[in-house]
Every structure is written in structure tokens, then in C-alpha cells.
Amino acid sequence: MNDAPRSTRPNRRRLGRAAALLVALATTGSLAGGTALAAPTDPDRAGGGPTAPAPRDPMAAVAAMQPGWNLGNTLDAIPDETSWGNPLTTKALFDHIRSQGFRSVRIPVTWFPHQSDTAPYTIDPVWMKRVRQVVDWAMADGLYVEINVHHDSWKWIEYMSTDHDTTVARFNSTWQQIAAEFKDEPRKLLMESINEPQFNDATDARKSQYLNELNTSFHDIVRNSGGQNKDRLLVLPSLETNNAQNRLDDLTTTIHALHDRNLVATVHYYSWYPFSVNIAGGTNFDAKAQQDLTEGFTRVHDTLVAKGIPVYLGEYGLLTDTNSGWIERGEMLKYFEAVDYQARINGLTTALWDAYQVLNRATMQWRDPELVALVKASWTTRSGTASTDNLFVPKSGPIPAQTITLNTNGLFFAGLWHGDTPLIPYLDYTLAGDQLTLTSRALTRLAGDRAYGLNSTLQVRYSDGVPWPLNVRSFDKPTVTDATGTTTGLTVPTRFNGDLLATMEATYADGTNAGPAGWTPYQQFGYSFASDYTAGTTTLTSDFLTSLRDGAPVRLTFHYWTGATLTYQVTKSGTTVTGTAS
């Protein structure tokens, strides 16, 4: 992605430009779509095994790249490989990625910190050697590899409208050097012209012209550089790697004009923006978010794949850290299951974006094994989900039966389990169509001593895929208390009492919206506010507080996943902030 860190918080490295893109996304489609063919039962079959060359047919070659993984925030980090918190890449990393079933690795590379700023824009040979070393390690494991020009897109390429000739000269020189260095690599190495291209101070028509010019120049340079580059698979992005129809049409026009069968289209997908960052009430993977996904991937299929142009979904994920808790976990799991399924049925090859949040590269352990298991299952099948992953039960008093809706995704319900123990039909639960009801008897037993928060976890098992987690949580209504602070941040003491924060509304007394997201009362989780369940605090951030009008009281409404709400008043006076519980 183009969003290098705008702060030291790693989970915001990819969010710097997200808000600026919102208006464009609302009118042209989401941040792009594309994903992949399922891996065959024998993952090496399509490509002939780890040591086999890439198939000559481009569609078959890209299919053999499924599934893929991104070495994010590493060689694309600024200024150096470890600057954004990841360790130096090792051969063991690619050994692990291969052993986990991945068949391709996208290696984003940012060149400008290691390149002269004036002609002939020479790339530091030490940096080139390091990139070559990392690429060779991945290819030694039989992985397909894609390299690109990554964060250069917003460091100098985006200024093409005001410095056209210099930008083109630098772009051409950069690719001349990369193409020469890698010209003899096997065809399992792919080259991508630009990551998420965008151009400042230009009309849409002019932006399309600029991208066509750079994609065409990239194609000519690589094809004329000799060696294996004569028929290497070259990857061309749409503007912003967006899946809007006009962006896909422009890319198709470029591809057809080049008369080259060895071209691959690429788009990215980070979901419907309000859901991807939990803003504007986008707390659920709801019908709007699902529509954004299905329509976007259908457009990619119909415009490109159906016309014989292979598509590499170079990045997919969310614009928030999957481990942050800013997007409710069950909604996040439903999203990833749906993305991988839609990718598979639309013939797209996927590359999971991993800046650090999926794989701990120091220990080679998955940070979220449950999520990874879901993603892996999606390569060949579906997994069932449900309307929720939480069953909230009262801290005291009788516990009533609760009903949830199963999303079977074409599978069959195969039972409800607590650890290794199956629950008993009719005594513990009943099933009527897609309505699963847990009895009062079962919930009372599973709640145990009803300590606040998680009491037990069930598994809804289906005929295939991974089980759906169902958490039994005891709760009372949360409470908040008065607080004082400054515009650097306000910490609100909070007794969550087993509940979970969903979102926060902010309005002035006259009903207008308060906060940095002035177009909606529902502010962005993690950017304007955050919760800490261990510390018992809700934090209002500097970004939120500094955006408030001086001396104008703001009414906050905290919304929780049980349906509970709390109101709170905040007033800024200079750099002092006071908070008062209603």
C-alpha cells in the first residue's frame, strides 16, 4: 500500500491516506478488488511442483501462484528494512511461508531512499544486492515472487503533474536498473510497475493518462532488456489499484494496446471504508460491506478474468490491525471468510497483506492462529459463520435462552461443542432452520461463576471448514466517571463490566457532528478513541480533542455490543479538557 507510517503507532502505517480517499471511494467503488483460485488438493500440481518452471499459459501461471503472502513493511520500509519494526528477512522466513502452503510472495520494494535524487538516479548497489538476496531466497523455496516500485508512488511519482519530465526520467531509470539486474531470473519472478499509483493536482482523465504512460514505458523497458524479461509476467495496476469500473476499463485499454499475452492485472481490496476502519457506524460486516465486496469482485472478473486477463489481488485485508480489537472479532472473521470465497469463485489469486500483524517473524508463529486457519480453509472450501460470536448473559439473576442465526454458507450444521464435549440437542440447544437456540440450562452451566467477561467458548461445527467460535460472556451495564486531562489525551475511567465497546458518537449541543470526521457523528475507533479492557479506560485521543471547538460542550454516546449506551460530556478550554459523566 502507499500508506507509510504517519505516526509511530504501527497499526496506523497503512492509514495515512485512508481518510483522504473516502470521497473518491464513495463515488467510484472501494479500494480495489481481486482475489484467487483455490489451491488444489496437491498445492504444487498446478505449477508442476516447487522446482518446475512457471506454466507458459499466463492464466495457469497466475493460478499456480495461489495463495500468496506479502512481505510488508520490510523492503518497502523507509528508510531501511527494519525501520518499521520488522526484523531482517531471512531464508528461514520463506522456508516457513512455503511450509504453510503459500505459493507466492509479493516483496514490496521502496527504492528512493537508496537512489540518487538526480540523474542518472543510480540505485545503491548494496541495496540492489540485498533485494536480490531476498528474492533469491524466496525463489529457492520454489515460490513465485513479485517485486515492484512501492512507496516511491507517493514519494515522487505522485508529483508527475507538476514535474512530468523528471518523474518519467526517474521512473524509466529505476526500471532500467531493476530489469537489468533481474533479467536472468526464472519466469517465476514477476515485476509490478507501481504500487497503488496516484497523482496529485490532476483531473481523473489526466491521472489515467499518466498511469497509461508509466505502465507503457515500464512494459517497453522490461521487454527490451533481454534475458528472461522477453516473456516475463508483468503486472499492471489500475489507478489506486481500485476496482471501480472506470479504473478497470482504463487498465483494460492499456493492456489491449500493448498486445502482450504475458500481462497480469492487479487490484487491492481493503473492504468498504466505514467497516475497514470502524467509522460512520460501520461496526458490522453488514449488507453494504458485503455488497461492496461482491460487486467489486464481480466487476474484476467480468472485465478482466472473463476476457482472459489474469488478476493478482496484490493486497487484501483491513485498514486496521486485525489484533487491535477496533473491529469486532466475529465481524472481522466473517469478512475474511467472504473475501477469500469471493476471490475463489471469481478466479482471482490472492496475496494476504502482512505488515507484521499476521506472522511474528521473530518466532515464526502466527499471531492469530484462528484467523490463519480460517484463511487456509478458504483456499479450498467455505467455513460457516453466525450472526454473532458473543452470547452476553447477565451477571446476576436468571439467564434466558438465546437464539442466533447460523450462516451455513452452503454447509451443514454438525453440532455444538464445548471443548471435547458435544452439547446435547434439545437439552442444551435446539435448531429450527438456521435458528440455533441455546437453552437457559446450558447457558447457566457455561457461565459458571459469572465472572465479568469471557466465561467459556463454544464451537459451532459445520460439515466443512473451521468451526465458528461462540463466546459466553457475563456482563453488567458499563459505567464511566469524571476525568480531566489535556488536548494530548483524556483517559476516562471505565468499568466495562464484561461488555465491549462498539463505537462512539460525538455531537455538539446544536446537533452538528463533533470530531475530526465531521461528515459523521460516529468517530473512528482507534483514531478518535480507544478502549483498554485490562486497564479499565476509554481514551479520547489528541486527534479527536484538538479538533473540538473551544468552550463548546460535546455530547459523547458510547455504544456497546450488548446494546447498552452511555452518555458523557467533554469540554475543551484551551489545552485543558474536562469530562463529565451524565
PDB file of C-alpha atoms in Angstrom, residues 170-435:
ATOM      1  CA  ARG A 170      13.492   8.731 -12.822  1.00  0.00           C
ATOM      2  CA  PHE A 171      10.824   6.061 -13.300  1.00  0.00           C
ATOM      3  CA  ASN A 172      12.473   4.865 -16.515  1.00  0.00           C
ATOM      4  CA  SER A 173      15.946   4.811 -14.974  1.00  0.00           C
ATOM      5  CA  THR A 174      14.683   2.899 -11.943  1.00  0.00           C
ATOM      6  CA  TRP A 175      13.109   0.188 -14.060  1.00  0.00           C
ATOM      7  CA  GLN A 176      16.068   0.020 -16.448  1.00  0.00           C
ATOM      8  CA  GLN A 177      18.289  -0.833 -13.485  1.00  0.00           C
ATOM      9  CA  ILE A 178      15.848  -3.329 -11.932  1.00  0.00           C
ATOM     10  CA  ALA A 179      15.189  -5.027 -15.264  1.00  0.00           C
ATOM     11  CA  ALA A 180      18.913  -5.363 -15.964  1.00  0.00           C
ATOM     12  CA  GLU A 181      19.608  -6.815 -12.517  1.00  0.00           C
ATOM     13  CA  PHE A 182      16.862  -9.450 -12.664  1.00  0.00           C
ATOM     14  CA  LYS A 183      16.710 -10.218 -16.386  1.00  0.00           C
ATOM     15  CA  ASP A 184      18.077 -13.741 -15.988  1.00  0.00           C
ATOM     16  CA  GLU A 185      15.842 -14.769 -13.102  1.00  0.00           C
ATOM     17  CA  PRO A 186      13.346 -17.570 -13.887  1.00  0.00           C
ATOM     18  CA  ARG A 187       9.880 -16.679 -15.063  1.00  0.00           C
ATOM     19  CA  LYS A 188       8.550 -17.307 -11.560  1.00  0.00           C
ATOM     20  CA  LEU A 189       9.709 -13.771 -10.826  1.00  0.00           C
ATOM     21  CA  LEU A 190       7.069 -11.192 -11.722  1.00  0.00           C
ATOM     22  CA  MET A 191       7.531  -7.428 -11.948  1.00  0.00           C
ATOM     23  CA  GLU A 192       4.843  -4.889 -10.970  1.00  0.00           C
ATOM     24  CA  SER A 193       5.166  -1.386 -12.383  1.00  0.00           C
ATOM     25  CA  ILE A 194       3.894   0.759  -9.479  1.00  0.00           C
ATOM     26  CA  ASN A 195       2.159   0.189  -6.176  1.00  0.00           C
ATOM     27  CA  GLU A 196      -1.177   1.993  -5.807  1.00  0.00           C
ATOM     28  CA  PRO A 197      -0.462   4.739  -8.378  1.00  0.00           C
ATOM     29  CA  GLN A 198      -1.970   8.135  -7.703  1.00  0.00           C
ATOM     30  CA  PHE A 199      -1.199  11.620  -8.944  1.00  0.00           C
ATOM     31  CA  ASN A 200      -1.650  14.980  -7.234  1.00  0.00           C
ATOM     32  CA  ASP A 201      -3.212  18.067  -8.777  1.00  0.00           C
ATOM     33  CA  ALA A 202      -4.671  16.332 -11.815  1.00  0.00           C
ATOM     34  CA  THR A 203      -8.082  15.535 -13.226  1.00  0.00           C
ATOM     35  CA  ASP A 204      -9.215  11.935 -13.438  1.00  0.00           C
ATOM     36  CA  ALA A 205      -8.608  11.952 -17.176  1.00  0.00           C
ATOM     37  CA  ARG A 206      -5.075  13.269 -16.705  1.00  0.00           C
ATOM     38  CA  LYS A 207      -4.366  10.710 -13.970  1.00  0.00           C
ATOM     39  CA  SER A 208      -5.400   7.922 -16.327  1.00  0.00           C
ATOM     40  CA  GLN A 209      -3.091   9.305 -18.994  1.00  0.00           C
ATOM     41  CA  TYR A 210      -0.173   9.444 -16.574  1.00  0.00           C
ATOM     42  CA  LEU A 211      -0.688   5.852 -15.454  1.00  0.00           C
ATOM     43  CA  ASN A 212      -1.022   4.633 -19.030  1.00  0.00           C
ATOM     44  CA  GLU A 213       2.214   6.439 -19.882  1.00  0.00           C
ATOM     45  CA  LEU A 214       4.134   4.874 -16.996  1.00  0.00           C
ATOM     46  CA  ASN A 215       2.682   1.380 -17.463  1.00  0.00           C
ATOM     47  CA  THR A 216       3.512   1.500 -21.165  1.00  0.00           C
ATOM     48  CA  SER A 217       7.037   2.762 -20.526  1.00  0.00           C
ATOM     49  CA  PHE A 218       7.579   0.056 -17.875  1.00  0.00           C
ATOM     50  CA  HIS A 219       6.435  -2.572 -20.355  1.00  0.00           C
ATOM     51  CA  ASP A 220       8.746  -1.336 -23.109  1.00  0.00           C
ATOM     52  CA  ILE A 221      11.771  -1.090 -20.807  1.00  0.00           C
ATOM     53  CA  VAL A 222      11.414  -4.583 -19.355  1.00  0.00           C
ATOM     54  CA  ARG A 223      10.595  -6.266 -22.657  1.00  0.00           C
ATOM     55  CA  ASN A 224      13.634  -4.703 -24.349  1.00  0.00           C
ATOM     56  CA  SER A 225      16.063  -5.502 -21.525  1.00  0.00           C
ATOM     57  CA  GLY A 226      16.901  -9.023 -22.715  1.00  0.00           C
ATOM     58  CA  GLY A 227      17.163 -12.365 -20.955  1.00  0.00           C
ATOM     59  CA  GLN A 228      14.044 -13.848 -19.393  1.00  0.00           C
ATOM     60  CA  ASN A 229      12.386 -10.443 -19.470  1.00  0.00           C
ATOM     61  CA  LYS A 230      11.243 -11.032 -23.025  1.00  0.00           C
ATOM     62  CA  ASP A 231       8.240 -13.035 -21.815  1.00  0.00           C
ATOM     63  CA  ARG A 232       8.229 -12.470 -18.065  1.00  0.00           C
ATOM     64  CA  LEU A 233       4.811 -11.903 -16.485  1.00  0.00           C
ATOM     65  CA  LEU A 234       4.432  -8.166 -15.984  1.00  0.00           C
ATOM     66  CA  VAL A 235       1.873  -6.832 -13.519  1.00  0.00           C
ATOM     67  CA  LEU A 236      -0.034  -3.620 -14.256  1.00  0.00           C
ATOM     68  CA  PRO A 237      -2.233  -1.834 -11.670  1.00  0.00           C
ATOM     69  CA  SER A 238      -5.382   0.170 -12.103  1.00  0.00           C
ATOM     70  CA  LEU A 239      -5.347   3.731 -10.809  1.00  0.00           C
ATOM     71  CA  GLU A 240      -5.084   3.454  -6.987  1.00  0.00           C
ATOM     72  CA  THR A 241      -5.433  -0.326  -7.609  1.00  0.00           C
ATOM     73  CA  ASN A 242      -9.137   0.438  -7.403  1.00  0.00           C
ATOM     74  CA  ASN A 243     -11.884  -1.880  -8.672  1.00  0.00           C
ATOM     75  CA  ALA A 244     -14.252   0.871  -9.841  1.00  0.00           C
ATOM     76  CA  GLN A 245     -15.474   0.166 -13.373  1.00  0.00           C
ATOM     77  CA  ASN A 246     -13.819   3.215 -14.928  1.00  0.00           C
ATOM     78  CA  ARG A 247     -10.467   2.246 -13.389  1.00  0.00           C
ATOM     79  CA  LEU A 248     -10.761  -1.305 -14.684  1.00  0.00           C
ATOM     80  CA  ASP A 249     -11.782  -0.072 -18.123  1.00  0.00           C
ATOM     81  CA  ASP A 250      -8.746   2.222 -18.319  1.00  0.00           C
ATOM     82  CA  LEU A 251      -6.439  -0.634 -17.338  1.00  0.00           C
ATOM     83  CA  THR A 252      -8.050  -2.947 -19.893  1.00  0.00           C
ATOM     84  CA  THR A 253      -7.480  -0.354 -22.600  1.00  0.00           C
ATOM     85  CA  THR A 254      -3.776  -0.180 -21.731  1.00  0.00           C
ATOM     86  CA  ILE A 255      -3.406  -3.965 -21.669  1.00  0.00           C
ATOM     87  CA  HIS A 256      -5.123  -4.421 -25.022  1.00  0.00           C
ATOM     88  CA  ALA A 257      -2.988  -1.693 -26.610  1.00  0.00           C
ATOM     89  CA  LEU A 258       0.210  -3.487 -25.578  1.00  0.00           C
ATOM     90  CA  HIS A 259      -0.713  -6.696 -27.488  1.00  0.00           C
ATOM     91  CA  ASP A 260       1.143  -8.866 -24.968  1.00  0.00           C
ATOM     92  CA  ARG A 261      -0.389 -12.071 -23.595  1.00  0.00           C
ATOM     93  CA  ASN A 262       2.052 -12.138 -20.638  1.00  0.00           C
ATOM     94  CA  LEU A 263       0.393  -9.317 -18.731  1.00  0.00           C
ATOM     95  CA  VAL A 264      -1.326  -9.556 -15.357  1.00  0.00           C
ATOM     96  CA  ALA A 265      -3.747  -7.032 -13.872  1.00  0.00           C
ATOM     97  CA  THR A 266      -3.618  -6.183 -10.179  1.00  0.00           C
ATOM     98  CA  VAL A 267      -6.067  -4.606  -7.756  1.00  0.00           C
ATOM     99  CA  HIS A 268      -6.155  -4.385  -3.946  1.00  0.00           C
ATOM    100  CA  TYR A 269      -9.034  -4.794  -1.520  1.00  0.00           C
ATOM    101  CA  TYR A 270      -9.455  -3.413   1.997  1.00  0.00           C
ATOM    102  CA  SER A 271     -13.249  -3.549   2.256  1.00  0.00           C
ATOM    103  CA  TRP A 272     -15.943  -0.923   2.401  1.00  0.00           C
ATOM    104  CA  TYR A 273     -14.214   2.001   4.092  1.00  0.00           C
ATOM    105  CA  PRO A 274     -16.574   2.529   7.080  1.00  0.00           C
ATOM    106  CA  PHE A 275     -16.227  -1.141   8.039  1.00  0.00           C
ATOM    107  CA  SER A 276     -12.491  -1.301   7.341  1.00  0.00           C
ATOM    108  CA  VAL A 277     -11.711   1.358   9.950  1.00  0.00           C
ATOM    109  CA  ASN A 278     -14.924   1.217  12.056  1.00  0.00           C
ATOM    110  CA  ILE A 279     -16.219   4.701  11.323  1.00  0.00           C
ATOM    111  CA  ALA A 280     -19.657   6.149  10.473  1.00  0.00           C
ATOM    112  CA  GLY A 281     -21.357   3.304  12.313  1.00  0.00           C
ATOM    113  CA  GLY A 282     -19.639   0.647  10.207  1.00  0.00           C
ATOM    114  CA  THR A 283     -19.332  -1.758  13.110  1.00  0.00           C
ATOM    115  CA  ASN A 284     -20.734  -4.792  11.271  1.00  0.00           C
ATOM    116  CA  PHE A 285     -19.846  -6.690   8.122  1.00  0.00           C
ATOM    117  CA  ASP A 286     -23.322  -5.734   7.001  1.00  0.00           C
ATOM    118  CA  ALA A 287     -25.212  -5.801   3.712  1.00  0.00           C
ATOM    119  CA  LYS A 288     -23.445  -2.668   2.468  1.00  0.00           C
ATOM    120  CA  ALA A 289     -19.991  -4.059   3.171  1.00  0.00           C
ATOM    121  CA  GLN A 290     -20.944  -7.399   1.622  1.00  0.00           C
ATOM    122  CA  GLN A 291     -22.328  -5.663  -1.462  1.00  0.00           C
ATOM    123  CA  ASP A 292     -19.134  -3.653  -1.860  1.00  0.00           C
ATOM    124  CA  LEU A 293     -17.174  -6.915  -1.861  1.00  0.00           C
ATOM    125  CA  THR A 294     -19.358  -8.973  -4.167  1.00  0.00           C
ATOM    126  CA  GLU A 295     -19.946  -6.215  -6.714  1.00  0.00           C
ATOM    127  CA  GLY A 296     -16.272  -5.227  -6.756  1.00  0.00           C
ATOM    128  CA  PHE A 297     -15.001  -8.750  -7.333  1.00  0.00           C
ATOM    129  CA  THR A 298     -17.677  -9.403  -9.944  1.00  0.00           C
ATOM    130  CA  ARG A 299     -16.533  -6.313 -11.841  1.00  0.00           C
ATOM    131  CA  VAL A 300     -12.943  -7.543 -11.756  1.00  0.00           C
ATOM    132  CA  HIS A 301     -13.985 -10.959 -13.024  1.00  0.00           C
ATOM    133  CA  ASP A 302     -16.262  -9.717 -15.782  1.00  0.00           C
ATOM    134  CA  THR A 303     -13.894  -7.003 -17.010  1.00  0.00           C
ATOM    135  CA  LEU A 304     -10.611  -8.897 -16.804  1.00  0.00           C
ATOM    136  CA  VAL A 305     -10.688 -12.596 -15.881  1.00  0.00           C
ATOM    137  CA  ALA A 306     -13.575 -13.447 -18.205  1.00  0.00           C
ATOM    138  CA  LYS A 307     -11.626 -11.798 -21.040  1.00  0.00           C
ATOM    139  CA  GLY A 308      -8.546 -13.942 -20.435  1.00  0.00           C
ATOM    140  CA  ILE A 309      -6.565 -11.418 -18.368  1.00  0.00           C
ATOM    141  CA  PRO A 310      -5.271 -12.975 -15.132  1.00  0.00           C
ATOM    142  CA  VAL A 311      -5.667 -10.962 -11.926  1.00  0.00           C
ATOM    143  CA  TYR A 312      -3.407 -10.899  -8.877  1.00  0.00           C
ATOM    144  CA  LEU A 313      -5.051  -9.461  -5.761  1.00  0.00           C
ATOM    145  CA  GLY A 314      -1.750  -7.969  -4.649  1.00  0.00           C
ATOM    146  CA  GLU A 315      -3.030  -6.953  -1.220  1.00  0.00           C
ATOM    147  CA  TYR A 316      -6.122  -7.687   0.829  1.00  0.00           C
ATOM    148  CA  GLY A 317      -7.017  -7.179   4.459  1.00  0.00           C
ATOM    149  CA  LEU A 318      -8.377  -4.353   6.576  1.00  0.00           C
ATOM    150  CA  LEU A 319      -7.167  -0.812   7.199  1.00  0.00           C
ATOM    151  CA  THR A 320      -6.902  -1.613  10.893  1.00  0.00           C
ATOM    152  CA  ASP A 321      -4.704  -4.075  12.726  1.00  0.00           C
ATOM    153  CA  THR A 322      -6.554  -7.381  12.982  1.00  0.00           C
ATOM    154  CA  ASN A 323      -5.307  -7.722  16.576  1.00  0.00           C
ATOM    155  CA  SER A 324      -6.372  -4.272  17.770  1.00  0.00           C
ATOM    156  CA  GLY A 325      -9.971  -5.098  18.709  1.00  0.00           C
ATOM    157  CA  TRP A 326     -11.152  -1.967  16.904  1.00  0.00           C
ATOM    158  CA  ILE A 327     -13.263  -4.152  14.617  1.00  0.00           C
ATOM    159  CA  GLU A 328     -15.301  -6.748  16.458  1.00  0.00           C
ATOM    160  CA  ARG A 329     -13.652 -10.118  16.079  1.00  0.00           C
ATOM    161  CA  GLY A 330     -16.566 -12.097  14.716  1.00  0.00           C
ATOM    162  CA  GLU A 331     -17.316  -9.417  12.124  1.00  0.00           C
ATOM    163  CA  MET A 332     -13.663  -9.499  11.099  1.00  0.00           C
ATOM    164  CA  LEU A 333     -13.717 -13.294  10.712  1.00  0.00           C
ATOM    165  CA  LYS A 334     -16.852 -13.107   8.571  1.00  0.00           C
ATOM    166  CA  TYR A 335     -15.143 -10.551   6.352  1.00  0.00           C
ATOM    167  CA  PHE A 336     -12.015 -12.633   5.718  1.00  0.00           C
ATOM    168  CA  GLU A 337     -14.090 -15.751   5.025  1.00  0.00           C
ATOM    169  CA  ALA A 338     -16.192 -13.859   2.499  1.00  0.00           C
ATOM    170  CA  VAL A 339     -13.228 -12.175   0.773  1.00  0.00           C
ATOM    171  CA  ASP A 340     -11.440 -15.442   0.165  1.00  0.00           C
ATOM    172  CA  TYR A 341     -14.605 -17.123  -1.068  1.00  0.00           C
ATOM    173  CA  GLN A 342     -15.476 -14.311  -3.475  1.00  0.00           C
ATOM    174  CA  ALA A 343     -11.916 -14.320  -4.729  1.00  0.00           C
ATOM    175  CA  ARG A 344     -12.022 -18.035  -5.362  1.00  0.00           C
ATOM    176  CA  ILE A 345     -15.297 -18.063  -7.291  1.00  0.00           C
ATOM    177  CA  ASN A 346     -14.205 -15.061  -9.366  1.00  0.00           C
ATOM    178  CA  GLY A 347     -10.887 -16.622 -10.366  1.00  0.00           C
ATOM    179  CA  LEU A 348      -8.562 -14.194  -8.589  1.00  0.00           C
ATOM    180  CA  THR A 349      -5.234 -15.067  -6.994  1.00  0.00           C
ATOM    181  CA  THR A 350      -4.805 -13.622  -3.502  1.00  0.00           C
ATOM    182  CA  ALA A 351      -1.870 -12.152  -1.610  1.00  0.00           C
ATOM    183  CA  LEU A 352      -2.605 -11.537   2.066  1.00  0.00           C
ATOM    184  CA  TRP A 353      -1.195  -8.222   3.290  1.00  0.00           C
ATOM    185  CA  ASP A 354       1.029  -8.787   6.326  1.00  0.00           C
ATOM    186  CA  ALA A 355       2.861  -5.779   7.687  1.00  0.00           C
ATOM    187  CA  TYR A 356       3.656  -7.597  10.960  1.00  0.00           C
ATOM    188  CA  GLN A 357       0.173  -8.373  12.293  1.00  0.00           C
ATOM    189  CA  VAL A 358      -0.276 -11.895  10.926  1.00  0.00           C
ATOM    190  CA  LEU A 359       3.117 -13.603  11.285  1.00  0.00           C
ATOM    191  CA  ASN A 360       5.566 -12.952  14.112  1.00  0.00           C
ATOM    192  CA  ARG A 361       8.731 -13.109  12.052  1.00  0.00           C
ATOM    193  CA  ALA A 362      10.953 -13.353  15.111  1.00  0.00           C
ATOM    194  CA  THR A 363       9.319 -16.560  16.351  1.00  0.00           C
ATOM    195  CA  MET A 364       7.732 -17.829  13.104  1.00  0.00           C
ATOM    196  CA  GLN A 365       4.442 -18.153  14.975  1.00  0.00           C
ATOM    197  CA  TRP A 366       1.078 -16.936  13.720  1.00  0.00           C
ATOM    198  CA  ARG A 367      -0.169 -14.144  15.939  1.00  0.00           C
ATOM    199  CA  ASP A 368      -3.776 -15.217  15.344  1.00  0.00           C
ATOM    200  CA  PRO A 369      -3.909 -18.963  14.594  1.00  0.00           C
ATOM    201  CA  GLU A 370      -7.725 -18.921  14.427  1.00  0.00           C
ATOM    202  CA  LEU A 371      -7.726 -16.305  11.666  1.00  0.00           C
ATOM    203  CA  VAL A 372      -4.975 -18.071   9.749  1.00  0.00           C
ATOM    204  CA  ALA A 373      -6.853 -21.385   9.983  1.00  0.00           C
ATOM    205  CA  LEU A 374      -9.912 -19.661   8.516  1.00  0.00           C
ATOM    206  CA  VAL A 375      -7.871 -18.190   5.664  1.00  0.00           C
ATOM    207  CA  LYS A 376      -6.225 -21.529   4.920  1.00  0.00           C
ATOM    208  CA  ALA A 377      -9.562 -23.337   4.866  1.00  0.00           C
ATOM    209  CA  SER A 378     -10.872 -20.768   2.408  1.00  0.00           C
ATOM    210  CA  TRP A 379      -8.339 -21.882  -0.206  1.00  0.00           C
ATOM    211  CA  THR A 380     -10.440 -24.991  -0.851  1.00  0.00           C
ATOM    212  CA  THR A 381     -13.794 -24.643   0.899  1.00  0.00           C
ATOM    213  CA  ARG A 382     -16.077 -22.383   2.888  1.00  0.00           C
ATOM    214  CA  SER A 383     -16.497 -22.066   6.634  1.00  0.00           C
ATOM    215  CA  GLY A 384     -19.809 -21.433   8.337  1.00  0.00           C
ATOM    216  CA  THR A 385     -20.304 -18.339  10.485  1.00  0.00           C
ATOM    217  CA  ALA A 386     -23.174 -16.921  12.557  1.00  0.00           C
ATOM    218  CA  SER A 387     -24.915 -13.654  13.318  1.00  0.00           C
ATOM    219  CA  THR A 388     -22.659 -13.164  16.328  1.00  0.00           C
ATOM    220  CA  ASP A 389     -19.724 -14.705  18.120  1.00  0.00           C
ATOM    221  CA  ASN A 390     -20.814 -13.440  21.553  1.00  0.00           C
ATOM    222  CA  LEU A 391     -23.595 -14.541  23.890  1.00  0.00           C
ATOM    223  CA  PHE A 392     -23.884 -11.948  26.666  1.00  0.00           C
ATOM    224  CA  VAL A 393     -25.531 -13.233  29.837  1.00  0.00           C
ATOM    225  CA  PRO A 394     -26.489 -11.148  32.880  1.00  0.00           C
ATOM    226  CA  LYS A 395     -24.129 -11.069  35.840  1.00  0.00           C
ATOM    227  CA  SER A 396     -26.959 -11.980  38.201  1.00  0.00           C
ATOM    228  CA  GLY A 397     -30.488 -13.281  38.030  1.00  0.00           C
ATOM    229  CA  PRO A 398     -31.987 -15.871  35.708  1.00  0.00           C
ATOM    230  CA  ILE A 399     -30.266 -16.394  32.349  1.00  0.00           C
ATOM    231  CA  PRO A 400     -32.763 -16.605  29.493  1.00  0.00           C
ATOM    232  CA  ALA A 401     -32.350 -18.753  26.392  1.00  0.00           C
ATOM    233  CA  GLN A 402     -30.684 -17.021  23.461  1.00  0.00           C
ATOM    234  CA  THR A 403     -31.115 -17.504  19.704  1.00  0.00           C
ATOM    235  CA  ILE A 404     -28.593 -16.752  16.977  1.00  0.00           C
ATOM    236  CA  THR A 405     -28.802 -17.101  13.199  1.00  0.00           C
ATOM    237  CA  LEU A 406     -26.425 -19.525  11.529  1.00  0.00           C
ATOM    238  CA  ASN A 407     -24.766 -18.557   8.252  1.00  0.00           C
ATOM    239  CA  THR A 408     -24.094 -22.045   6.914  1.00  0.00           C
ATOM    240  CA  ASN A 409     -22.562 -20.854   3.635  1.00  0.00           C
ATOM    241  CA  GLY A 410     -23.808 -23.980   1.905  1.00  0.00           C
ATOM    242  CA  LEU A 411     -22.621 -26.365   4.633  1.00  0.00           C
ATOM    243  CA  PHE A 412     -24.499 -28.449   7.191  1.00  0.00           C
ATOM    244  CA  PHE A 413     -24.691 -27.883  10.926  1.00  0.00           C
ATOM    245  CA  ALA A 414     -22.691 -30.683  12.566  1.00  0.00           C
ATOM    246  CA  GLY A 415     -23.076 -29.941  16.256  1.00  0.00           C
ATOM    247  CA  LEU A 416     -22.267 -27.614  19.110  1.00  0.00           C
ATOM    248  CA  TRP A 417     -19.236 -28.403  21.250  1.00  0.00           C
ATOM    249  CA  HIS A 418     -17.621 -27.170  24.443  1.00  0.00           C
ATOM    250  CA  GLY A 419     -14.027 -28.274  24.186  1.00  0.00           C
ATOM    251  CA  ASP A 420     -14.117 -32.013  23.551  1.00  0.00           C
ATOM    252  CA  THR A 421     -17.672 -32.358  24.838  1.00  0.00           C
ATOM    253  CA  PRO A 422     -20.653 -32.197  22.486  1.00  0.00           C
ATOM    254  CA  LEU A 423     -23.690 -30.324  23.743  1.00  0.00           C
ATOM    255  CA  ILE A 424     -26.912 -32.300  23.837  1.00  0.00           C
ATOM    256  CA  PRO A 425     -29.702 -31.469  21.377  1.00  0.00           C
ATOM    257  CA  TYR A 426     -32.979 -30.355  22.998  1.00  0.00           C
ATOM    258  CA  LEU A 427     -31.438 -30.246  26.484  1.00  0.00           C
ATOM    259  CA  ASP A 428     -28.688 -27.753  25.617  1.00  0.00           C
ATOM    260  CA  TYR A 429     -29.833 -26.346  22.301  1.00  0.00           C
ATOM    261  CA  THR A 430     -32.452 -26.604  19.576  1.00  0.00           C
ATOM    262  CA  LEU A 431     -32.131 -25.977  15.855  1.00  0.00           C
ATOM    263  CA  ALA A 432     -35.019 -24.751  13.697  1.00  0.00           C
ATOM    264  CA  GLY A 433     -33.846 -23.987  10.179  1.00  0.00           C
ATOM    265  CA  ASP A 434     -30.993 -21.546  10.619  1.00  0.00           C
ATOM    266  CA  GLN A 435     -32.074 -20.533  14.147  1.00  0.00           C
TER     267      GLN A 435
END
